mmCIF file of C-alpha atoms and ligand atoms in Angstrom:
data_model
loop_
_atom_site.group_PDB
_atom_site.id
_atom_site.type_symbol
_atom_site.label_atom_id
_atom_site.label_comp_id
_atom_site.label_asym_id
_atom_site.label_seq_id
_atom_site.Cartn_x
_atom_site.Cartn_y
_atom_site.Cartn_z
ATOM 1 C CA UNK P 1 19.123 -60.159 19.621
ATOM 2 C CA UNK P 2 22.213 -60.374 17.516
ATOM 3 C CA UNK P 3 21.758 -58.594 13.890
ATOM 4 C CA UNK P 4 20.469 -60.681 10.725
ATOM 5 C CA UNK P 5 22.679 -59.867 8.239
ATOM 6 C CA UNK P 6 21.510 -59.980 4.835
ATOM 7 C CA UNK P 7 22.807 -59.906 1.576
ATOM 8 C CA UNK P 8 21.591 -57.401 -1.116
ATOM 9 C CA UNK P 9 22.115 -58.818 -4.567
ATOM 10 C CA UNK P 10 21.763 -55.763 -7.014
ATOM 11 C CA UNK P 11 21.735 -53.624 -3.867
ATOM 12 C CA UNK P 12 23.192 -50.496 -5.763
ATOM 13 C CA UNK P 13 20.500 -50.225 -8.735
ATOM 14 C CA UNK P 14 17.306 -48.450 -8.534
ATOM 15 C CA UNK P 15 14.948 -50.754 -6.056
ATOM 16 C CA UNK P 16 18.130 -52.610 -4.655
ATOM 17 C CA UNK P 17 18.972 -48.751 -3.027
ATOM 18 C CA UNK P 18 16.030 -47.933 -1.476
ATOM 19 C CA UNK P 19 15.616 -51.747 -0.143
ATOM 20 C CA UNK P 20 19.210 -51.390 1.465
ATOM 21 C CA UNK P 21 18.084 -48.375 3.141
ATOM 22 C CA UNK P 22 15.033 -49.979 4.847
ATOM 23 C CA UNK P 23 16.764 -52.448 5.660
ATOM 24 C CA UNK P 24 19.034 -50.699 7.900
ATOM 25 C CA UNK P 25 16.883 -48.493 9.111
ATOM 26 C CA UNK P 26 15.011 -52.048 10.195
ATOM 27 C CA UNK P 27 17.888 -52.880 12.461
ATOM 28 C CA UNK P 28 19.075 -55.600 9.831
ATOM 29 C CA UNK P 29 22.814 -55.944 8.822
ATOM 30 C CA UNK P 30 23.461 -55.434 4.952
ATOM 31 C CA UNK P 31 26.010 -56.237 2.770
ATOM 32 C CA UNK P 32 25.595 -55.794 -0.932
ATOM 33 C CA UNK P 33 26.688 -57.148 -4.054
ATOM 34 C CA UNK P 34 26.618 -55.780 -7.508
ATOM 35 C CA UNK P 35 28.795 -55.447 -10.376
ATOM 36 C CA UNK P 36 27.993 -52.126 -11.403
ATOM 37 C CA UNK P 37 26.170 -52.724 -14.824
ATOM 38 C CA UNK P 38 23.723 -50.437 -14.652
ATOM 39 C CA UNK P 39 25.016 -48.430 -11.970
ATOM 40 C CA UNK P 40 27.030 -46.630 -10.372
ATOM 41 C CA UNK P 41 29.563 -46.926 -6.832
ATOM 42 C CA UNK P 42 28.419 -43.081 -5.804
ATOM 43 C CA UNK P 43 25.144 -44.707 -4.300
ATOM 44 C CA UNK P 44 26.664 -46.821 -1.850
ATOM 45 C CA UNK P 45 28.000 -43.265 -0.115
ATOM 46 C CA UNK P 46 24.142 -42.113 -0.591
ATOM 47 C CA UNK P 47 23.232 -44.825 1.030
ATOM 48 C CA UNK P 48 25.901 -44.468 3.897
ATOM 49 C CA UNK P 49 24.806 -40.547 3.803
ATOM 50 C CA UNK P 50 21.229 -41.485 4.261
ATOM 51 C CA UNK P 51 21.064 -44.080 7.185
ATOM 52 C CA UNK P 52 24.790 -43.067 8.668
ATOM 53 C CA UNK P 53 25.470 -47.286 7.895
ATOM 54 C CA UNK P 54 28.177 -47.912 5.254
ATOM 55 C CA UNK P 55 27.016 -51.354 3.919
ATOM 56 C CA UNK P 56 29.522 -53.623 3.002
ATOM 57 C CA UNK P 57 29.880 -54.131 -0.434
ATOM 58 C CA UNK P 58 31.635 -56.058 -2.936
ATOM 59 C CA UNK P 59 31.928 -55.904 -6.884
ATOM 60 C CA UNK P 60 31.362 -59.501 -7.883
ATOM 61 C CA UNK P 61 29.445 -60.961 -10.779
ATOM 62 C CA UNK P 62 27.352 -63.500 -9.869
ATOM 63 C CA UNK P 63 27.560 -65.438 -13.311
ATOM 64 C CA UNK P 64 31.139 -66.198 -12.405
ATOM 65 C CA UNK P 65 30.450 -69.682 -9.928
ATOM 66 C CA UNK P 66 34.109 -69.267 -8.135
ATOM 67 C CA UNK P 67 33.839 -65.653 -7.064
ATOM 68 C CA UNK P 68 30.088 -66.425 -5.794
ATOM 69 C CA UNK P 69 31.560 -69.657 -3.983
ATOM 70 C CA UNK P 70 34.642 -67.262 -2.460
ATOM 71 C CA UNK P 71 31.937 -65.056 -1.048
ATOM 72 C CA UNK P 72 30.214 -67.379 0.804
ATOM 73 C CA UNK P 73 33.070 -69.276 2.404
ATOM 74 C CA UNK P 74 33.645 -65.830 4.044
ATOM 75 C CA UNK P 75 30.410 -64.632 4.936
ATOM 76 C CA UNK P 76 28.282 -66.027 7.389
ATOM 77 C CA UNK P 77 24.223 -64.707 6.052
ATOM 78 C CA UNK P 78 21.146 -64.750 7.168
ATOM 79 C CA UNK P 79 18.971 -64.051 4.189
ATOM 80 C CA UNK P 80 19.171 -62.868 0.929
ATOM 81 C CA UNK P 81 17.248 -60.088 -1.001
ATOM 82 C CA UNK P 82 18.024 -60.804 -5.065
ATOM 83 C CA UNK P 83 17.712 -58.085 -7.301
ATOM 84 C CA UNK P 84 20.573 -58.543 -9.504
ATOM 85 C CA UNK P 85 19.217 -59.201 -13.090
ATOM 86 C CA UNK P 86 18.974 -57.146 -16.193
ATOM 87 C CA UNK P 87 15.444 -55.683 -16.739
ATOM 88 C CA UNK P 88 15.137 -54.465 -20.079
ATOM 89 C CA UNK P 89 12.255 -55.718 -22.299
ATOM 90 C CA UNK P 90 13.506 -54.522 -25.665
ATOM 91 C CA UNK P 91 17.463 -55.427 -24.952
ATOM 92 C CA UNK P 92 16.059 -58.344 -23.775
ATOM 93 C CA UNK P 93 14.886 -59.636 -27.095
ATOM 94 C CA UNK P 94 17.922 -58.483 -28.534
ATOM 95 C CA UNK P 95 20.419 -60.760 -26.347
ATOM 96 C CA UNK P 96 17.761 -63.748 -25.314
ATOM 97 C CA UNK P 97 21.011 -65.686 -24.360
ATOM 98 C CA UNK P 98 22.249 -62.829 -22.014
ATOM 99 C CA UNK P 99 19.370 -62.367 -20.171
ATOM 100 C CA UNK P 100 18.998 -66.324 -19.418
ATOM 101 C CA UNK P 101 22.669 -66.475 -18.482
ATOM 102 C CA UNK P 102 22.456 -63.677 -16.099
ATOM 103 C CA UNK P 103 19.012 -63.668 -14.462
ATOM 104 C CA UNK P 104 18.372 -67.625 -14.647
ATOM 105 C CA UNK P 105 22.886 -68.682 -14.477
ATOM 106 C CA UNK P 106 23.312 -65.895 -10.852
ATOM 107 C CA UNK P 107 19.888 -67.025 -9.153
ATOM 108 C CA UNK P 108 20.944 -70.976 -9.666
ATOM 109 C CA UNK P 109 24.293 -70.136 -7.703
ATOM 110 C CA UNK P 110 23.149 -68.429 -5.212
ATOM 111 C CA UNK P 111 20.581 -71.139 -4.683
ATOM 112 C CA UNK P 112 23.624 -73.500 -4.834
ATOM 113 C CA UNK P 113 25.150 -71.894 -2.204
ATOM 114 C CA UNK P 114 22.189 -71.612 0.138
ATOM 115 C CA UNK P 115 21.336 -74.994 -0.222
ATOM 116 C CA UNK P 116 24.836 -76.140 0.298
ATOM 117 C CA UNK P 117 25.121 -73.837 3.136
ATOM 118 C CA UNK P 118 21.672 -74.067 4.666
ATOM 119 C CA UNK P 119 20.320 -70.515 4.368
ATOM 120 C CA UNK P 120 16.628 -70.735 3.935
ATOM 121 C CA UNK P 121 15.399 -67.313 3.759
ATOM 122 C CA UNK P 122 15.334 -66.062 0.156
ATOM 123 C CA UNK P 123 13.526 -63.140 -1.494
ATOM 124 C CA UNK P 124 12.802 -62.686 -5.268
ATOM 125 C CA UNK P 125 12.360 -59.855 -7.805
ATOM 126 C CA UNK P 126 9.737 -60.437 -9.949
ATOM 127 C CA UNK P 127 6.880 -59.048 -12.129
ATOM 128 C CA UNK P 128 3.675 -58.081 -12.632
ATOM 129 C CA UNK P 129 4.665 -59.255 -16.424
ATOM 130 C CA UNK P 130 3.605 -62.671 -15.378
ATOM 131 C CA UNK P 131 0.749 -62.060 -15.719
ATOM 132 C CA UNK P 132 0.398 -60.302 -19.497
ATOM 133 C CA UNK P 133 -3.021 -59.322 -20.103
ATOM 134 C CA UNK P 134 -5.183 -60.407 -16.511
ATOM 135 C CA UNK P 135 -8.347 -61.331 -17.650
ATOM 136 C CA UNK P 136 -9.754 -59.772 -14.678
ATOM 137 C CA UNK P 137 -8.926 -56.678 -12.849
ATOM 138 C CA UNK P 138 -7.551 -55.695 -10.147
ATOM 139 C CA UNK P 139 -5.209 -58.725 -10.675
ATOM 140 C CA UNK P 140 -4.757 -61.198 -7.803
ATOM 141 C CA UNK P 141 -2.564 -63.491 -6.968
ATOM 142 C CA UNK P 142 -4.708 -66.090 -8.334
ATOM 143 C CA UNK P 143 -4.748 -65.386 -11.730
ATOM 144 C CA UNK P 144 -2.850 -67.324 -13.990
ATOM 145 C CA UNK P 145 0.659 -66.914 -15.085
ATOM 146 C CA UNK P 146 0.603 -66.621 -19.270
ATOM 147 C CA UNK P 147 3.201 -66.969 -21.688
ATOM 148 C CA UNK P 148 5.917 -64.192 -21.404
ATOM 149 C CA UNK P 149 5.916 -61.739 -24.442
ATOM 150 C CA UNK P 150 9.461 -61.271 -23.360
ATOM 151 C CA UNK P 151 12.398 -62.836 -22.820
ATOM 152 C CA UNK P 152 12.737 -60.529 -19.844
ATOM 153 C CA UNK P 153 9.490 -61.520 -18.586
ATOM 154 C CA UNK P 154 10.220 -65.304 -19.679
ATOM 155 C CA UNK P 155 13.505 -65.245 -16.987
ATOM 156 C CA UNK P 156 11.167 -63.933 -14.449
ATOM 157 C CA UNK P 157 8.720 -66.602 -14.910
ATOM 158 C CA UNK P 158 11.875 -69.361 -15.063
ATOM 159 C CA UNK P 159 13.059 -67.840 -12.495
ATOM 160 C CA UNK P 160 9.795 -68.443 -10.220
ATOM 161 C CA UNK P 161 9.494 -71.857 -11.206
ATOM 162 C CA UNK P 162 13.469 -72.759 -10.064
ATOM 163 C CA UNK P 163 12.623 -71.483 -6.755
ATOM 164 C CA UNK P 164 9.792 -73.546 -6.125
ATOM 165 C CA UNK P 165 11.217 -76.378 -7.008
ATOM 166 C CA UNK P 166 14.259 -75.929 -4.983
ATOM 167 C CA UNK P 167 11.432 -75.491 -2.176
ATOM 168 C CA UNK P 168 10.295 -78.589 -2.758
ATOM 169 C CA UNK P 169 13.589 -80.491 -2.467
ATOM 170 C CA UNK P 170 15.228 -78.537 -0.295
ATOM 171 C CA UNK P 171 14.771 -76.584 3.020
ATOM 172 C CA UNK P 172 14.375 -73.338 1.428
ATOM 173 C CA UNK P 173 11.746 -70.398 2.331
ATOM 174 C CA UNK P 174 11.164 -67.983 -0.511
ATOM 175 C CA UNK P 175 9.127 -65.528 -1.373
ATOM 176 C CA UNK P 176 8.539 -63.888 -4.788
ATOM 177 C CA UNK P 177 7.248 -59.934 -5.351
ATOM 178 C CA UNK P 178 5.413 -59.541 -7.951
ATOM 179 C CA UNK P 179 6.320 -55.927 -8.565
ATOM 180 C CA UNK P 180 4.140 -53.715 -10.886
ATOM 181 C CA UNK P 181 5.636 -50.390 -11.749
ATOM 182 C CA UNK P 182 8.199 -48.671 -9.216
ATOM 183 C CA UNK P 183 8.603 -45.114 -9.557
ATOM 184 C CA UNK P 184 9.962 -42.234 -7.532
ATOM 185 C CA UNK P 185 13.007 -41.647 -5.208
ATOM 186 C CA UNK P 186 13.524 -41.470 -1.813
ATOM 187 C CA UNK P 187 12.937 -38.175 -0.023
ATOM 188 C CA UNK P 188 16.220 -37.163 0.662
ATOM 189 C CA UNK P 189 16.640 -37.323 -3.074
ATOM 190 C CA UNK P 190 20.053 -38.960 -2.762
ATOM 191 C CA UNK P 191 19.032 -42.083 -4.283
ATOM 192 C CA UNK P 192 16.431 -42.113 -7.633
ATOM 193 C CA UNK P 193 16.273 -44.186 -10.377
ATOM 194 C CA UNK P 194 19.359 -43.850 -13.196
ATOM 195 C CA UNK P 195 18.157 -44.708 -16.664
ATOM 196 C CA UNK P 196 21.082 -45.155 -19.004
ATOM 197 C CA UNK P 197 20.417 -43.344 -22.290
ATOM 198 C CA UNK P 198 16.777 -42.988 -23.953
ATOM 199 C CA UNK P 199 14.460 -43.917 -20.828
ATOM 200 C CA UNK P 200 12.172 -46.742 -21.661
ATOM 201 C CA UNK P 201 10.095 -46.573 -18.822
ATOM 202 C CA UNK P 202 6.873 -43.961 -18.420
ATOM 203 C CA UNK P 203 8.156 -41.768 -15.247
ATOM 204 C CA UNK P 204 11.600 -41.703 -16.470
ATOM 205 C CA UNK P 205 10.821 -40.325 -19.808
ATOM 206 C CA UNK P 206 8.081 -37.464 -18.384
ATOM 207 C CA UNK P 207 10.447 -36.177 -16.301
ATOM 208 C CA UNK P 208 13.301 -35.695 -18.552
ATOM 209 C CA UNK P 209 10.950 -34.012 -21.096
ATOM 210 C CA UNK P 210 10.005 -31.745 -18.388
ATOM 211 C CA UNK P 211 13.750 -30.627 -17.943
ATOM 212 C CA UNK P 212 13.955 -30.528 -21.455
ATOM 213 C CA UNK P 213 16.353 -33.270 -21.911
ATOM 214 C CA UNK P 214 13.851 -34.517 -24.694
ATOM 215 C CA UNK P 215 12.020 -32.597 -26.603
ATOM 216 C CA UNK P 216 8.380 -34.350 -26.058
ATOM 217 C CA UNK P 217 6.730 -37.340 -24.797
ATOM 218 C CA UNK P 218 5.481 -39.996 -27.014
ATOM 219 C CA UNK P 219 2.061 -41.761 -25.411
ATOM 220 C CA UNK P 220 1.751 -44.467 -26.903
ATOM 221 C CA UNK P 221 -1.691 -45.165 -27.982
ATOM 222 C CA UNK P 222 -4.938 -43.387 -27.372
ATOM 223 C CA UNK P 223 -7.677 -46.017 -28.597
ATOM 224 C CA UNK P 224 -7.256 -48.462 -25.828
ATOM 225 C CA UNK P 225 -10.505 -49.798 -23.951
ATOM 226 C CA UNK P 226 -9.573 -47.376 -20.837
ATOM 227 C CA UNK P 227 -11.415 -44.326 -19.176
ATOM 228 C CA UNK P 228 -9.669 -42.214 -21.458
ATOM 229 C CA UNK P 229 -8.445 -44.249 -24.143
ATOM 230 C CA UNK P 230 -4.629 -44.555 -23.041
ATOM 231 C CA UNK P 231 -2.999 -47.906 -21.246
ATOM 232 C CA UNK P 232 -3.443 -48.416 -17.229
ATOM 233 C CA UNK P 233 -0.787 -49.327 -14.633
ATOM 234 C CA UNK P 234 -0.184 -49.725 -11.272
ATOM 235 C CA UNK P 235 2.536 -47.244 -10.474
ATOM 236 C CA UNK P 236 3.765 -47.719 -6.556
ATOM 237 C CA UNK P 237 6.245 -45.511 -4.630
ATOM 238 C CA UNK P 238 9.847 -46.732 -4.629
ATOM 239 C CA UNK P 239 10.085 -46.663 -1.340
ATOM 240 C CA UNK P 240 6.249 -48.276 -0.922
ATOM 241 C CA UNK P 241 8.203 -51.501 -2.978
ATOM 242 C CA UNK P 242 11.161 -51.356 -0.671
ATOM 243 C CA UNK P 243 9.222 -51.658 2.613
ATOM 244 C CA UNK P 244 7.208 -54.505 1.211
ATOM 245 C CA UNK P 245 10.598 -56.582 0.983
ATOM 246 C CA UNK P 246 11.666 -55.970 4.809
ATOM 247 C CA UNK P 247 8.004 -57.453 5.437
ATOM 248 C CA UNK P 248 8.674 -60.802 3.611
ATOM 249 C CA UNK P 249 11.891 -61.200 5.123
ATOM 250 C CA UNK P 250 10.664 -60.876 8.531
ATOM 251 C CA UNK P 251 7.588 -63.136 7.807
ATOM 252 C CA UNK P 252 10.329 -65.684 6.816
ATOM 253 C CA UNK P 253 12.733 -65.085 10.015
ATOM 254 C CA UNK P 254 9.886 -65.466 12.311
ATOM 255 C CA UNK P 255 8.651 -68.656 10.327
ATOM 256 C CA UNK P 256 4.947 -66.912 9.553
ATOM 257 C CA UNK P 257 4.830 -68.198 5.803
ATOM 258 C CA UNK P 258 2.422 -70.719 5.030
ATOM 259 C CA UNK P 259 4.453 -72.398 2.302
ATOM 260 C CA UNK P 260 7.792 -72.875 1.308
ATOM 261 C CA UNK P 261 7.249 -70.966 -1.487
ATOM 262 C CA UNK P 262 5.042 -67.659 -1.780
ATOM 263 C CA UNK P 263 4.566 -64.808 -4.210
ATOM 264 C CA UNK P 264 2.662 -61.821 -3.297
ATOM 265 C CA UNK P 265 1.562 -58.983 -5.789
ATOM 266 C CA UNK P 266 3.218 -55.823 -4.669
ATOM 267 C CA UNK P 267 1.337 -52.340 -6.071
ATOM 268 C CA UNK P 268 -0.782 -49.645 -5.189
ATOM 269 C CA UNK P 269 -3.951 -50.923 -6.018
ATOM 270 C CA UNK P 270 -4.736 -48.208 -8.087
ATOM 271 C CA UNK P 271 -4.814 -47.877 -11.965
ATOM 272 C CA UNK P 272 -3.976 -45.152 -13.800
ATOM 273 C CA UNK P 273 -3.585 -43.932 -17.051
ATOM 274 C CA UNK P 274 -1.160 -42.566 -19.306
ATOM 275 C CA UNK P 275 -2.757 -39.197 -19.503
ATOM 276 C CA UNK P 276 -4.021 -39.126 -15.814
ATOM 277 C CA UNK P 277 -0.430 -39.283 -14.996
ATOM 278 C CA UNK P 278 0.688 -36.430 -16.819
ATOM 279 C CA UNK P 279 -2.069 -34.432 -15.445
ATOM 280 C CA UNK P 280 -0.641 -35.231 -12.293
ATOM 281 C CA UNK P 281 3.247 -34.397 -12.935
ATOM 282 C CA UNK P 282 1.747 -31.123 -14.324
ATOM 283 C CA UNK P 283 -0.042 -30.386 -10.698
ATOM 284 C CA UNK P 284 3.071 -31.781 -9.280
ATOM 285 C CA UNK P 285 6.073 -29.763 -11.527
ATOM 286 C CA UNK P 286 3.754 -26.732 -11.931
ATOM 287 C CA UNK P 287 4.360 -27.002 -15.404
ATOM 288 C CA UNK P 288 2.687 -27.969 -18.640
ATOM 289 C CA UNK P 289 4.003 -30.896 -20.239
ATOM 290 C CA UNK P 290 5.332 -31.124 -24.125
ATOM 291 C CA UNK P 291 3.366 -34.410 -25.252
ATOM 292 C CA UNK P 292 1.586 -36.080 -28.090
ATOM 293 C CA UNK P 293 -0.525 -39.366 -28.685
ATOM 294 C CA UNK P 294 0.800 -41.701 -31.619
ATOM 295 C CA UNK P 295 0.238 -45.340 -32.128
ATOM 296 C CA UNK P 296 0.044 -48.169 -29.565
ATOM 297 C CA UNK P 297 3.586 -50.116 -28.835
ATOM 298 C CA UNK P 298 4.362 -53.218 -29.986
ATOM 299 C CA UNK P 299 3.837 -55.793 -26.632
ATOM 300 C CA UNK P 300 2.174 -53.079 -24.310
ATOM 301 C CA UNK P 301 -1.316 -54.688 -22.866
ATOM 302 C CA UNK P 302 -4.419 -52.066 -21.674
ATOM 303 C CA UNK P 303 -4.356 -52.098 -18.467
ATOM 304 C CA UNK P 304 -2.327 -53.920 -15.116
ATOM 305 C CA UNK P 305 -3.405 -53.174 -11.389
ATOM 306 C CA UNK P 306 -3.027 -55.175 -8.273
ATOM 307 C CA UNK P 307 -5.169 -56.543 -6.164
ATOM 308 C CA UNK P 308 -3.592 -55.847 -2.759
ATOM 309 C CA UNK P 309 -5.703 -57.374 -0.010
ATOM 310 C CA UNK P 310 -3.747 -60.519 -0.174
ATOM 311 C CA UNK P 311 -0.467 -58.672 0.146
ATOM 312 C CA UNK P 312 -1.551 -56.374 2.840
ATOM 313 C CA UNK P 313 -3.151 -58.975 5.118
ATOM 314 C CA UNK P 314 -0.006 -61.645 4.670
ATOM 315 C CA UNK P 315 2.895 -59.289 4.638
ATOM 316 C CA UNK P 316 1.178 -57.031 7.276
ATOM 317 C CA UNK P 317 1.915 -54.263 4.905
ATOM 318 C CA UNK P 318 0.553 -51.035 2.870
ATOM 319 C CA UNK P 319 1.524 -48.403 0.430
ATOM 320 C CA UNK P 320 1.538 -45.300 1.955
ATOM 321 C CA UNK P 321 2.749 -42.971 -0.487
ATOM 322 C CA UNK P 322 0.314 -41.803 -3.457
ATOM 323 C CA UNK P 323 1.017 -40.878 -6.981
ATOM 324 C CA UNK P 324 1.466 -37.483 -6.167
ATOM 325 C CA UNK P 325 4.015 -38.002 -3.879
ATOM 326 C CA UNK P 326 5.782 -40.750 -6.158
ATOM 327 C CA UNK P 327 6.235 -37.971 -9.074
ATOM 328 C CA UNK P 328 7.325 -35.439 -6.904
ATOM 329 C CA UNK P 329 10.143 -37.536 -6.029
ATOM 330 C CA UNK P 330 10.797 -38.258 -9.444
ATOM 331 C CA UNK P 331 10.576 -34.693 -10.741
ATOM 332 C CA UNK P 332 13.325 -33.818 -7.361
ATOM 333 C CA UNK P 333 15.300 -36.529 -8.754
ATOM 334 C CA UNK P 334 15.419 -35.831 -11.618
ATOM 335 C CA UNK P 335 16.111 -31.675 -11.193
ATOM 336 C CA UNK P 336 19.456 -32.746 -9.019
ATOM 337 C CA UNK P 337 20.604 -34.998 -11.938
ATOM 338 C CA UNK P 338 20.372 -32.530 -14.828
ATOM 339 C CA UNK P 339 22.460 -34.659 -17.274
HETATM 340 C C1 WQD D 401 3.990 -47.503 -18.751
HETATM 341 C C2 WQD D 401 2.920 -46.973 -19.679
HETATM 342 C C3 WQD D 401 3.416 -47.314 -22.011
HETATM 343 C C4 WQD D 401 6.900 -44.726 -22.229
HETATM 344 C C5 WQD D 401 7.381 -52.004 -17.113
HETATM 345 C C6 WQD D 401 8.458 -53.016 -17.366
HETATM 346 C C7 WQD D 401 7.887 -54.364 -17.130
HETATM 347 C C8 WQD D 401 7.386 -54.470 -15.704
HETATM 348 C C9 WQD D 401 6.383 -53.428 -15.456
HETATM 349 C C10 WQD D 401 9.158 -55.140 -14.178
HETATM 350 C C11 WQD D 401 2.620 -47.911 -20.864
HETATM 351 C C12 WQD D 401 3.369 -45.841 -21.672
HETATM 352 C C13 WQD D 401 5.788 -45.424 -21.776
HETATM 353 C C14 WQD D 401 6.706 -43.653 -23.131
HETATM 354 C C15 WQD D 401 4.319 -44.032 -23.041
HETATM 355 N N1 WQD D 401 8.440 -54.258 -14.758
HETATM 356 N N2 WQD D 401 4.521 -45.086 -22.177
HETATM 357 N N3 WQD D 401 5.408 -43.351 -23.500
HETATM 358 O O1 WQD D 401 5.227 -51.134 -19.987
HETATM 359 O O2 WQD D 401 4.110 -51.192 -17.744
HETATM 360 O O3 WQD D 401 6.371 -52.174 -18.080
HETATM 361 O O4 WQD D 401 6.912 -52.155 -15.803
HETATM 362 O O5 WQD D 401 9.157 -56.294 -14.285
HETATM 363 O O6 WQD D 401 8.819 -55.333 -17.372
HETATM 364 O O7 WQD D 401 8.930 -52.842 -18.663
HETATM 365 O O8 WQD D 401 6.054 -49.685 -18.046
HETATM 366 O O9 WQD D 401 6.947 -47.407 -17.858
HETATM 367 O O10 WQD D 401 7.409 -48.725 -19.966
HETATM 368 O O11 WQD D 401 5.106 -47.915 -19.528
HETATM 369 O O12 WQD D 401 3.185 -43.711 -23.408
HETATM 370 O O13 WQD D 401 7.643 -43.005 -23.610
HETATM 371 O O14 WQD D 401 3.408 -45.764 -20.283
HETATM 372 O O15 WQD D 401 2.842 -47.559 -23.259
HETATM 373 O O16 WQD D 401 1.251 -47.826 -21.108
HETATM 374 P P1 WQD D 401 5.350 -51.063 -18.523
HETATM 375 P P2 WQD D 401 6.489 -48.408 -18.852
#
C-alpha cells in the first residue's frame, strides 16, 4: 500500500513532536508545518534522531492565506493532524484578538483548502476546558460543553463548532481530542515539553523547582472539596496523547467513524491531586520537594478526569503509561535541559 502522507500542523511543539514520531513509526508519511513560535528547529533533528525519518518541514504561518494556498498546490495529502494554535490561558486574555486570529483565522484555511481540494480526513486539538466544571465525574463525552472561562478555551470551543459545520456541508471527516493534561517526554528524552519563561503548567513548574531553577512551588489552594483538599486532574503520558491521534486517523482512513464529526475525551482516567503528585515526583526524583499551599487561582475548577470507556472502545485505544512513568520523563527532561 502506498504511504498516507500527512501533514503535521504545529508538528515541532510539545504534543505535535511526539505525534510526528508515532506517526512514522506507524508507517505514515509526515510532513510538518510550524512557524516556530513557541519552539524551536533543533526538534525536527530529534525527531529525525529518534525514528531515523527526517520529516519534511516547512516554516509557514498559517494566518498568512497565500503561503497556506502555495503549500497545497504543491503537496498532494492525505490527512491532516492540527496542532498549531497558541495555548496559553493567561496570554490568552491578554491578546483575545490574537488568539481568535490564530487558532480560529489558520484552522478556517486549512479547512478552505481541504474542502477545495477534497481531503476529508482531519484531526483536531482540543480540550478538556470544554467542559469547565463537569457536573459529574469521571467526565464523558456526554456532558455538556459550558461557557469558556477563557479566551483560549473559547477558540477551542469555536473551533469545534467550525468543524462540524463544515461536516455538515461538506465531505469532511473530523475528529476532535479532547485532551486533558499532557505531561512527560518521550523515553529517549530527545523530545520534552519547552516552556518559555515562568512555567504555567503543574509538571513544568515541579520539575524546575526540583533543579532549582525556582526556588519553590506554589499549590494553589488547599480547601478544595478533594481527598486532600487540593484541585484534581487527569494528567496522561505525552506519548499516551500521541498514540491516541494515530488511532483517529486510521479510524478515518479506513472509514470506521460513525459521524462526520466526532470528539473523543483523551486522558488517563485517573484523578489526581496536586499534592498526590508531588508525592509521586518525590518517589520518582528521590528527592524532597521545596513547596507551599497559598490561595486558590483565579479560573482553576476542583477537579477534571475522563471517562475513557468511550475513547478506548471507539479509537481501539489505551493509556499505557502511568503517572509514575509520565514524571520520570519529565524529571529526565528536564535534567538534560538545565537552563
Ligand atoms: C494543574 C493543577 C493548578 C501550577 C491546563 C491548561 C488547560 C487545559 C488543561 C489544554 C491545577 C495546580 C499549577 C502551579 C499549582 N489544556 N498548579 N501550582 O489548570 O488543569 O489546565 O491543562 O487545553 O487549558 O491550562 O493545568 O498544569 O496549569 O494546573 O498548584 O504552579 O496544578 O491549580 O490544580 P490546568 P495546570
Amino acid at each position: 500500500m502506498k504511504m498516507k502522507k500527512i501533514l503535521v500542523t504545529g508538528g515541532l511543539g510539545f504534543i505535535g513532536s511526539h505525534t510526528v514520531v508515532e506517526l512514522q513509526n506507524a508507517g505514515f508519511e509526515v510532513i510538518i508545518i510550524d512557524n516556530l513560535s513557541n519552539t524551536k528547529i533543533s526538534v525536527l533533528d530529534k525527531i529525525t534522531e529518534i525514528t531515523g525519518l527526517k520529516p519534511e518541514y516547512h516554516n509557514i504561518d498559517l494566518r498568512v492565506k497565500e503561503d497556506v494556498k502555495l503549500f497545497f498546490n504543491n503537496h498532494k495529502i492525505d490527512g491532516i493532524i492540527h496542532f498549531a494554535a497558541f495555548k496559553a490561558v493567561g496570554e490568552s486574555m491578554q491578546n483575545p484578538l490574537d488568539y481568535y486570529e490564530n487558532n480560529i483565522g489558520s484552522l478556517v484555511y486549512l479547512l478552505q483548502e481541504m474542502r477545495d481540494r477534497k481531503i476529508t480526513n482531519f484531526i483536531f486539538s482540543s480540550s478538556c476546558t470544554v467542559y469547565g466544571q463537569a457536573d459529574q465525574l469521571p467526565i464523558t463525552e456526554n456532558a455538556p460543553v459550558k461557557t469558556a472561562e477563557s479566551t483560549y478555551g473559547n477558540t477551542k470551543q469555536i473551533g469545534e463548532e467550525i468543524i462540524k459545520e463544515t461536516c455538515k456541508a461538506d465531505n469532511l471527516q473530523a475528529i476532535a481530542l479532547r485532551y486533558f493534561n499532557p505531561i512527560g517526554a518521550h523515553e529517549s528524552i530527545k523530545i520534552g515539553e519547552l516552556p518559555l519563561g515562568v512555567p504555567q503548567n503543574l509538571i513544568p513548574f515541579v520539575t524546575q523547582t526540583a533543579a532549582g531553577i525556582r526556588k519553590e512551588l506554589a499549590v494553589f489552594g488547599d480547601d478544595y472539596p478533594t481527598i486532600d483538599g487540593t484541585a484534581v486532574r487527569d494528567y496522561i503520558h505525552v506519548v499516551d496523547l500521541a498514540k491516541a491521534h494515530i488511532a483517529a486517523l486510521k479510524r478515518l482512513i479506513n472509514k470506521e467513524n460513525k459521524e462526520n464529526f466526532e470528539f473523543f475525551n483523551v486522558g488517563s482516567g485517573t484523578g489526581t491531586s496536586v499534592l498526590e503528585v508531588i508525592k509521586t515526583f518525590e518517589k520518582v526524583s528521590k528527592k524532597p520537594l521545596n513547596y507551599k499551599i497559598v490561595g486558590r487561582r483565579e479560573g482553576d475548577i476542583t477537579a477534571a478526569y475522563a471517562d475513557t470507556t468511550i475513547a478506548n472502545k471507539e479509537l481501539n485505544w489505551q493509556t499505557e503509561k502511568n503517572l509514575e512513568e509520565a514524571l520520570d520523563a519529565a524529571w529526565q527532561w528536564q535534567q538534560k535541559n538545565k537552563e
